[in-house]
Structures are given as structure tokens and as C-alpha cells.
mmCIF file of C-alpha atoms in Angstrom:
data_model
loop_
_atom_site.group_PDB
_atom_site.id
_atom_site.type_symbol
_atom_site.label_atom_id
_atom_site.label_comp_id
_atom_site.label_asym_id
_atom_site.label_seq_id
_atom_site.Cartn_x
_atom_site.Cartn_y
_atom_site.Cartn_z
ATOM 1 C CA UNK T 27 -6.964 -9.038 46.736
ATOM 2 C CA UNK T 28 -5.369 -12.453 45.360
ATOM 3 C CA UNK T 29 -2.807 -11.559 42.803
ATOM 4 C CA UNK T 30 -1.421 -14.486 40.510
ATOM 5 C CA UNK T 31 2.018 -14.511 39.753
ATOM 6 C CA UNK T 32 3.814 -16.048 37.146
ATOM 7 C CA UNK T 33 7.241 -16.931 36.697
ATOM 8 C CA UNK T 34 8.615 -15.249 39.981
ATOM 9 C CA UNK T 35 13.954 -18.559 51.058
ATOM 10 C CA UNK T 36 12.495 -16.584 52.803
ATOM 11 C CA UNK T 37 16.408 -15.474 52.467
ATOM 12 C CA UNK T 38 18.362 -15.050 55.831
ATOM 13 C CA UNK T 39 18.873 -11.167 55.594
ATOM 14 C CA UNK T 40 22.322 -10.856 57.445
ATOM 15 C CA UNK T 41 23.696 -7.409 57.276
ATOM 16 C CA UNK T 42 27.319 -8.267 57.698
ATOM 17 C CA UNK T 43 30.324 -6.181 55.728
ATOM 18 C CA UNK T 44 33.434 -7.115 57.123
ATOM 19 C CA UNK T 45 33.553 -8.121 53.496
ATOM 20 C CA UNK T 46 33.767 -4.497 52.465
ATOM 21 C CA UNK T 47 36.604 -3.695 53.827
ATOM 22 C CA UNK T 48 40.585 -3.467 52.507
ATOM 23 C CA UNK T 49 43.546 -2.814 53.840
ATOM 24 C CA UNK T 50 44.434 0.432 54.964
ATOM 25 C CA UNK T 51 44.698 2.729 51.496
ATOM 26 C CA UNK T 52 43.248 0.484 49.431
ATOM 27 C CA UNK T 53 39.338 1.167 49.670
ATOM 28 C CA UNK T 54 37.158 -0.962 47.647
ATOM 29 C CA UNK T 55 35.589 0.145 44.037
ATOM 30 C CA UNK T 56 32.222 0.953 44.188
ATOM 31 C CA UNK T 57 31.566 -2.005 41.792
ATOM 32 C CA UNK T 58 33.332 -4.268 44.686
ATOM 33 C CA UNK T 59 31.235 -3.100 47.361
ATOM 34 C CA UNK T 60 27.808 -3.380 45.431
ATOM 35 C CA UNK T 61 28.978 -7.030 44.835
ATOM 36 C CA UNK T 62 30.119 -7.867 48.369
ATOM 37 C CA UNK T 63 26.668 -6.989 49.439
ATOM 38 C CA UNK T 64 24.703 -9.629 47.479
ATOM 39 C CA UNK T 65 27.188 -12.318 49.412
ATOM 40 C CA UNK T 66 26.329 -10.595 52.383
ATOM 41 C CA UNK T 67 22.272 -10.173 51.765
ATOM 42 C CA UNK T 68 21.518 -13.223 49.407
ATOM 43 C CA UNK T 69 20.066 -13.116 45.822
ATOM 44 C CA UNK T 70 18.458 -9.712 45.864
ATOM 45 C CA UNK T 71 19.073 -6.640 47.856
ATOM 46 C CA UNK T 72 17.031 -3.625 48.723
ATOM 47 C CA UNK T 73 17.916 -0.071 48.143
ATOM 48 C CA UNK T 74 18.420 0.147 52.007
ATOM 49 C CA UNK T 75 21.457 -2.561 51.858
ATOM 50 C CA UNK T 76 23.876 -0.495 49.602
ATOM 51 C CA UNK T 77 22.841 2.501 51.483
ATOM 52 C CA UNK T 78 24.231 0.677 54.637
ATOM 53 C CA UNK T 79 27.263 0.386 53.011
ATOM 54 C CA UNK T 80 27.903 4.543 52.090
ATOM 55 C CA UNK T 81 26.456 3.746 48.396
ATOM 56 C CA UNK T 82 24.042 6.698 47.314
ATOM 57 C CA UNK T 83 21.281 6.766 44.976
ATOM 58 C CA UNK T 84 23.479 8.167 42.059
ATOM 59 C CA UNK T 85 25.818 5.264 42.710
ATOM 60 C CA UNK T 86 22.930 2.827 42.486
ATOM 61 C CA UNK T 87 21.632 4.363 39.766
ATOM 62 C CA UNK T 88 25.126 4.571 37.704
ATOM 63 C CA UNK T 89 25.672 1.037 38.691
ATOM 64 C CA UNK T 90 22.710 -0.244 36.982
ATOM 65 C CA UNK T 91 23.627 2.001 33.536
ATOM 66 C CA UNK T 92 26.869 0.111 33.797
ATOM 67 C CA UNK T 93 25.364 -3.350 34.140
ATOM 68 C CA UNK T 94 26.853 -3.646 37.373
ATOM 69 C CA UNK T 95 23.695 -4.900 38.610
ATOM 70 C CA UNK T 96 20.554 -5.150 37.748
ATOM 71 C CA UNK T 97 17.142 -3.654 38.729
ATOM 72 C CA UNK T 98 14.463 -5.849 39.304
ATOM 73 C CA UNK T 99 11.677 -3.370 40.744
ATOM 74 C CA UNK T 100 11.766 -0.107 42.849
ATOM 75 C CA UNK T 101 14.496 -1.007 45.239
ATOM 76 C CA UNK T 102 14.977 -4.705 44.769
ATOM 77 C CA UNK T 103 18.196 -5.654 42.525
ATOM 78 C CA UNK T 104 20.155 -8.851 41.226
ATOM 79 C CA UNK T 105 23.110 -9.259 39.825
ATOM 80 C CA UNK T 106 22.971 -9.687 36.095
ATOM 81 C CA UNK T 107 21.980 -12.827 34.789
ATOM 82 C CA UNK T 108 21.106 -14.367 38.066
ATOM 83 C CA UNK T 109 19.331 -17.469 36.846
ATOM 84 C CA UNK T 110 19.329 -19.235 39.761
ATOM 85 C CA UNK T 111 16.942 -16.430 41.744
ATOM 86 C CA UNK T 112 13.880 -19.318 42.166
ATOM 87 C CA UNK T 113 10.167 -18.219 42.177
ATOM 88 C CA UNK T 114 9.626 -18.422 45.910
ATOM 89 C CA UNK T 115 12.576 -16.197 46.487
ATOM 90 C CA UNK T 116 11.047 -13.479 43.952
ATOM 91 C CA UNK T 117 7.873 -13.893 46.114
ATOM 92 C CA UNK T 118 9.223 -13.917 49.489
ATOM 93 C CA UNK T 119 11.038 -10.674 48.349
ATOM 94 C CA UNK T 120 8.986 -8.865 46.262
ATOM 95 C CA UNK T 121 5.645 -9.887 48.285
ATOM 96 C CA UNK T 122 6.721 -10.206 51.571
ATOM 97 C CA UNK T 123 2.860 -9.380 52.506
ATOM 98 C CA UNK T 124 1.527 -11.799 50.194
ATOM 99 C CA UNK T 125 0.090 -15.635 51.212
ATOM 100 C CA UNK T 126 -0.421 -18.583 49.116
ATOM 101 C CA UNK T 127 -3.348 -19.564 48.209
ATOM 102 C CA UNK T 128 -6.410 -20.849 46.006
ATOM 103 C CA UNK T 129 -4.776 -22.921 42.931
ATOM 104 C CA UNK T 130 -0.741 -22.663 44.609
ATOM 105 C CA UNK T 131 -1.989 -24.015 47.780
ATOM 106 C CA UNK T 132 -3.972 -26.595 46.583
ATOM 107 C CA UNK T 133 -1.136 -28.425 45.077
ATOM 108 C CA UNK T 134 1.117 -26.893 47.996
ATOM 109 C CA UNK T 135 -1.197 -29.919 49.762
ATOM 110 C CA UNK T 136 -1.851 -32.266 47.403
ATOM 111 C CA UNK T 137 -5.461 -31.762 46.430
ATOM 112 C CA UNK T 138 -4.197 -30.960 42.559
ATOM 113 C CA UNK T 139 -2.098 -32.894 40.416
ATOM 114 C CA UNK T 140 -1.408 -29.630 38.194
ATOM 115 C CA UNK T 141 1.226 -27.286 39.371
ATOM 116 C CA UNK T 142 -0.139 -24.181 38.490
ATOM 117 C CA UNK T 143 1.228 -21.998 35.326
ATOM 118 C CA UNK T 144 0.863 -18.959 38.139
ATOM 119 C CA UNK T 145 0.921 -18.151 41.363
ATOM 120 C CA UNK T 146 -2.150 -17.553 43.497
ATOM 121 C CA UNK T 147 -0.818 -14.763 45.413
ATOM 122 C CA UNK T 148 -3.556 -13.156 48.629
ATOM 123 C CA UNK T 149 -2.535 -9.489 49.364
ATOM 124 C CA UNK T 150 -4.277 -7.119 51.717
ATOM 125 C CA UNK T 151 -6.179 -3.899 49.552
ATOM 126 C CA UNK T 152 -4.070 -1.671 50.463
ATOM 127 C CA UNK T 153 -1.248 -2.954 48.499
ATOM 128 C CA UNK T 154 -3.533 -2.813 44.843
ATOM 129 C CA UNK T 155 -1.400 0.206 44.015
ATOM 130 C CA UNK T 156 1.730 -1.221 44.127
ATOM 131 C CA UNK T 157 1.099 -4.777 42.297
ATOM 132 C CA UNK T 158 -0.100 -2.167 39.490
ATOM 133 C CA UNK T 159 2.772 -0.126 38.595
ATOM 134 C CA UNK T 160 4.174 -0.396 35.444
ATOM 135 C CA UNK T 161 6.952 -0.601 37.207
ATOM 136 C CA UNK T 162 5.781 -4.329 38.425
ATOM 137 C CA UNK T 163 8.154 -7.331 36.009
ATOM 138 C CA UNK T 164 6.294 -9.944 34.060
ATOM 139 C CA UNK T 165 5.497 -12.160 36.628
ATOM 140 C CA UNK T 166 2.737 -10.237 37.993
ATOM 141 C CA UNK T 167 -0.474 -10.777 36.256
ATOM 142 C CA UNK T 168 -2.423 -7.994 36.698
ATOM 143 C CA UNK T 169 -5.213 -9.072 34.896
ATOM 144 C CA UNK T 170 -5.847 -12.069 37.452
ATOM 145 C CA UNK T 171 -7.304 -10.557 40.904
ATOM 146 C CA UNK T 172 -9.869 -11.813 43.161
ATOM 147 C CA UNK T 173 -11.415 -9.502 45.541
ATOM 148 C CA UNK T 174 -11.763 -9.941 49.239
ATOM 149 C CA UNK T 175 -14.782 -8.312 50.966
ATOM 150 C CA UNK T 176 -14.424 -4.934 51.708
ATOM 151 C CA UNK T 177 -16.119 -4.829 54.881
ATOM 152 C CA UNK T 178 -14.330 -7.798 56.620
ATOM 153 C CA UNK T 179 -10.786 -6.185 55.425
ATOM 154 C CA UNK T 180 -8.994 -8.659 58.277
ATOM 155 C CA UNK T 181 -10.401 -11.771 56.433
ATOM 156 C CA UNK T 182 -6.870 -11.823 55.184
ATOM 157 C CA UNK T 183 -5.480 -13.148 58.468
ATOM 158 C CA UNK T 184 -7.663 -15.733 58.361
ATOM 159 C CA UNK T 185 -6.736 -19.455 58.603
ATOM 160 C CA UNK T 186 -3.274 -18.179 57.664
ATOM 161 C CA UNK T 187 0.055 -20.306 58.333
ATOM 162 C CA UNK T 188 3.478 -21.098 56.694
ATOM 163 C CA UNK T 189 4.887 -23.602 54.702
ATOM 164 C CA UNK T 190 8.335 -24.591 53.028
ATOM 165 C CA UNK T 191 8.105 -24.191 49.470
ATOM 166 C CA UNK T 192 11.079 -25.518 47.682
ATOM 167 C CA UNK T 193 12.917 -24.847 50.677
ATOM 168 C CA UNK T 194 11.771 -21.077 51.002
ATOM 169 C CA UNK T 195 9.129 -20.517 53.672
ATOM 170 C CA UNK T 196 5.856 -19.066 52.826
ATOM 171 C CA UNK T 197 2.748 -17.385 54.330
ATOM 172 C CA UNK T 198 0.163 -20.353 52.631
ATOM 173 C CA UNK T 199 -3.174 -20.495 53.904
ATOM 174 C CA UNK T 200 -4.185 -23.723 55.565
ATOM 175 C CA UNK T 201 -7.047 -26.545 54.517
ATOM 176 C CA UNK T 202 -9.578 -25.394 55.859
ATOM 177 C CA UNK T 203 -9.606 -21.390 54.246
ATOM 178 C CA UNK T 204 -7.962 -23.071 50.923
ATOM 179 C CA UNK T 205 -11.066 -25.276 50.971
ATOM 180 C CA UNK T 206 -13.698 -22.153 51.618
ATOM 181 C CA UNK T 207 -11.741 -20.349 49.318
ATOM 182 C CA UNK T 208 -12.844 -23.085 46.609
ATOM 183 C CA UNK T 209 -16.569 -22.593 47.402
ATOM 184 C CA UNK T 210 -16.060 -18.044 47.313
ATOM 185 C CA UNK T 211 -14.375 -18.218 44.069
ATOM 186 C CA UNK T 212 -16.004 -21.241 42.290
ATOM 187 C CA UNK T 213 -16.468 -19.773 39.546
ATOM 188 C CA UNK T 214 -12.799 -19.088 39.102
ATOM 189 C CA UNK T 215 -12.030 -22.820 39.181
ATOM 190 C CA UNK T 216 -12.864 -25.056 36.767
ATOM 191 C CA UNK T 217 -15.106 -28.138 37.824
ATOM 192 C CA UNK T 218 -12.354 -31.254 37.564
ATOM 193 C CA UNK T 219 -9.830 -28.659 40.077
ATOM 194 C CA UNK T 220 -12.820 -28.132 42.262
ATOM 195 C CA UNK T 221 -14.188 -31.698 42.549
ATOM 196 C CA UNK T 222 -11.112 -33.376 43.073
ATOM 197 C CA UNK T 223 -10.193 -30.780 45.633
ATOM 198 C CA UNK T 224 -12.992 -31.377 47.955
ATOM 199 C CA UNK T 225 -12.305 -35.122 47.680
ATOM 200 C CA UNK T 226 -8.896 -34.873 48.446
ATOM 201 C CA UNK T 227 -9.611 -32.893 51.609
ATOM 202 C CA UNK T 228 -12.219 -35.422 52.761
ATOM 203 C CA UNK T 229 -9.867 -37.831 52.548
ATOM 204 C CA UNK T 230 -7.609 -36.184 54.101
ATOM 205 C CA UNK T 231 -5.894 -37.544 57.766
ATOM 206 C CA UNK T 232 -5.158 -33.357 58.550
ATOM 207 C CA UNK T 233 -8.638 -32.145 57.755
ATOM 208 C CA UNK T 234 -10.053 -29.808 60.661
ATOM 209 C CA UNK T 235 -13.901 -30.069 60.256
ATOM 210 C CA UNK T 236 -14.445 -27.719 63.123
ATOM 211 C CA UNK T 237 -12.280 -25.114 61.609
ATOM 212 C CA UNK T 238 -13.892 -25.704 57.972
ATOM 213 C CA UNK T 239 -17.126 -25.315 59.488
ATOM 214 C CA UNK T 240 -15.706 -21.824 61.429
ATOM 215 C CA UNK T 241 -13.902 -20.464 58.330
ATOM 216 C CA UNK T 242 -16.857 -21.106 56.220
ATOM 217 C CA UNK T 243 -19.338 -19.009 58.364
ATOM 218 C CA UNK T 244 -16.980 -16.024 58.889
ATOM 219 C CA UNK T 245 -16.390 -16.388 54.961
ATOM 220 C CA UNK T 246 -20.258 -16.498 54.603
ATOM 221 C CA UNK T 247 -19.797 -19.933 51.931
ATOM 222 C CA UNK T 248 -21.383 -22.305 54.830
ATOM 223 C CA UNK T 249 -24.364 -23.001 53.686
ATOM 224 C CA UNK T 250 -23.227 -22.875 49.881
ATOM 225 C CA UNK T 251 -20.398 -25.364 51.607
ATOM 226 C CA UNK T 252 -22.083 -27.906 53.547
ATOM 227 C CA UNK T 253 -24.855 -28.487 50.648
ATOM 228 C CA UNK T 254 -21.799 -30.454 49.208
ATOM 229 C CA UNK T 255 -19.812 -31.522 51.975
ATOM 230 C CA UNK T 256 -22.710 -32.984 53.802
ATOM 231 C CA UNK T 257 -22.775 -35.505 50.534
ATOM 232 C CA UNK T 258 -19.038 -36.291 50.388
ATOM 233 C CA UNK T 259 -18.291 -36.574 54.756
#
């Protein structure tokens, strides 16, 4: 499934809480330790962090009526107001099974001028349910979902790498399956995106004709491939 996501570093998970300790007698408030964990954690903590810490479920709960912090999905929070959460972070947190791809990685290397309005997000099937809920924040556009074939469900693994992203690091796939990925879901892209894609990849210094040629045939877009490639190589 490719998800798009709008609006949404890899951050170091460290659980250290020396921080959430006192002196002898003087035990931290709730509200204290909640907050200690974010500079311990990063941005955006799981359910599992304050846990870690001897918080409960009613304390989370009671600390998000109170504005304490804030809850950004089932068991991610931020602290309120948190403007400075970026995109990638949301992704890398939220969709830590998700990789870049189709209209995102095209610009990730340079074969679009357009940064895209939304995220091209790949997911494996399994996870449809949970981009779904209700539950899901704006940023997930849930009307915006390609479909990977059913009977090749590890096609998801396929050509896929990493890349730094604003300084986050990201599952993106590479070239070669963004540029099959053009030819499966052409009709998705419009024809100035598509043409100046393939160009740009031609022209390329990185290209990998021998994976293209690979990823196309396991992808079953060769021959609907190489009908244009064949013109522009």
C-alpha cells in the first residue's frame, strides 16, 4: 500500500532517567517526570516511555485532560505546542514501517523540481488497518493509496535503502524501483512529472541499468518500460 502523507530523525531513542530523580524526600510531580522524559526520548514519546518511568495509563490519560501533554495518536505524545516536531520526525515515528517513495522520492533525487504537497508513503498490507483509524491526525490522506500486488506481498523490500531527509534518516526506495514505480502507477502521475523523471534518471551519473532492468521484470513494467527507455538510453 503507498499512503501519502501530508503535513507530518530517525530520533536517537535513549532511555536514560537519571533526570527523574530528586533528592531523598522530595520525589518528582508527575507533571515533572512526564516532562523529563521528552528530554530524555526526543520530540515524541510512546506509551511504553512513561510506563518505564512508574507512570500508568490513568496518569497518562489525566495528563493529557490537564494539557500536560499532548496526544498525537494511540501511544505517541508531544508536548503542547511543539512546533518544531518536523515532518520526517512525524514519519519516522508514526511510520516507522513506511518507505519513501513515488512523488517524495523523486524530488528526494532530483528528478522533480516540485516538492510534493504530500508524502508518498509505501507500507506493507498488513498495516491498512491502522493508517485508517479515525484515530489517524490530518496528515494521513486516506483517500490517496496505491496498491501493491497481492501475490508478490515482499515486493515491498524491493530496491529499498535509506536516505537523510532534512537530517532525519529514511527508508526511501532507490532509482531504479522509484523509476519502475513511475511506469506501475502512470496513471497516477501526471505526464510533465513523468517525462522529466525518466530524463533525469537517464542522465543520471548513479543510474543502475542492470538493476532497472531487474526491478522492472520482478515488477512486471519491463516491457511497458523499455518501449520508452530504449528511445531515451
Amino acid at each position: 500500500m503507498l499512503y501519502f502523507i501530508k503535513n507530518i530523525a530517525i530520533i536517537n531513542l535513549r532511555t536514560n532517567f537519571d533526570n527523574c530523580t530528586q533528592k531523598v524526600g522530595e520525589p518528582l510531580s508527575k507533571e515533572k517526570i512526564a516532562k523529563n522524559v521528552f528530554q530524555n526520548v526526543g520530540a515524541i514519546a510512546k506509551t511504553s516511555d512513561f510506563k518505564n518511568v512508574g507512570l500508568t495509563n490513568y496518569d497518562i490519560a489525566k495528563l493529557c485532560k490537564d494539557g500536560v501533554i499532548e496526544r498525537i495518536r494511540n501511544g505517541f505524545y508531544q508536548l503542547p505546542n511543539n512546533y518544531n516536531i518536523s515532518e520526517e520526525q512525524l514519519i519516522s515515528n508514526l511510520l516507522p514501517y513506511g518507505t519513501v517513495c513515488v512523488e517524495s522520492a523523486l524530488f528526494h533525487y532530483g528528478y522533480s523540481d516540485f516538492a510534493p504537497r504530500e508524502w508518498s508513503i509505501a507500507v506493507p498490507r498488513t498495516y491498512r488497518n491502522q493508517i485508517s483509524k479515525p484515530e489517524e491526525p490530518q496528515m494521513i490522506k486516506k483517500n490517496s493509496i496505491y496498491s501493491l500486488n497481492k501475490k508478490n506481498p515482499d515486493a515491498i523490500e524491493l530496491g529499498k535503502t535509506i536516505g537523510d531527509f532534512n537530517g532525519v534518516t529514511l527508508p526511501v526506495y532507490d532509482r531504479e524501483r522509484t523509476i519502475c514505480d513511475c511506469f506501475k502507477y502512470r496513471t497516477k502521475l501526471d505526464s510533465e512529472t513523468f517525462n522529466k523523471a525518466l530524463n533525469a534518471y537517464v542522465s543520471d551519473d548513479k543510474k543502475n541499468l542492470l538493476n532497472l532492468s531487474k526491478y522492472a521484470k520482478e515488477m512486471h513494467v519491463y516491457t511497458k518500460m523499455m518501449s520508452v527507455m530504449e528511445v531515451l538510453l
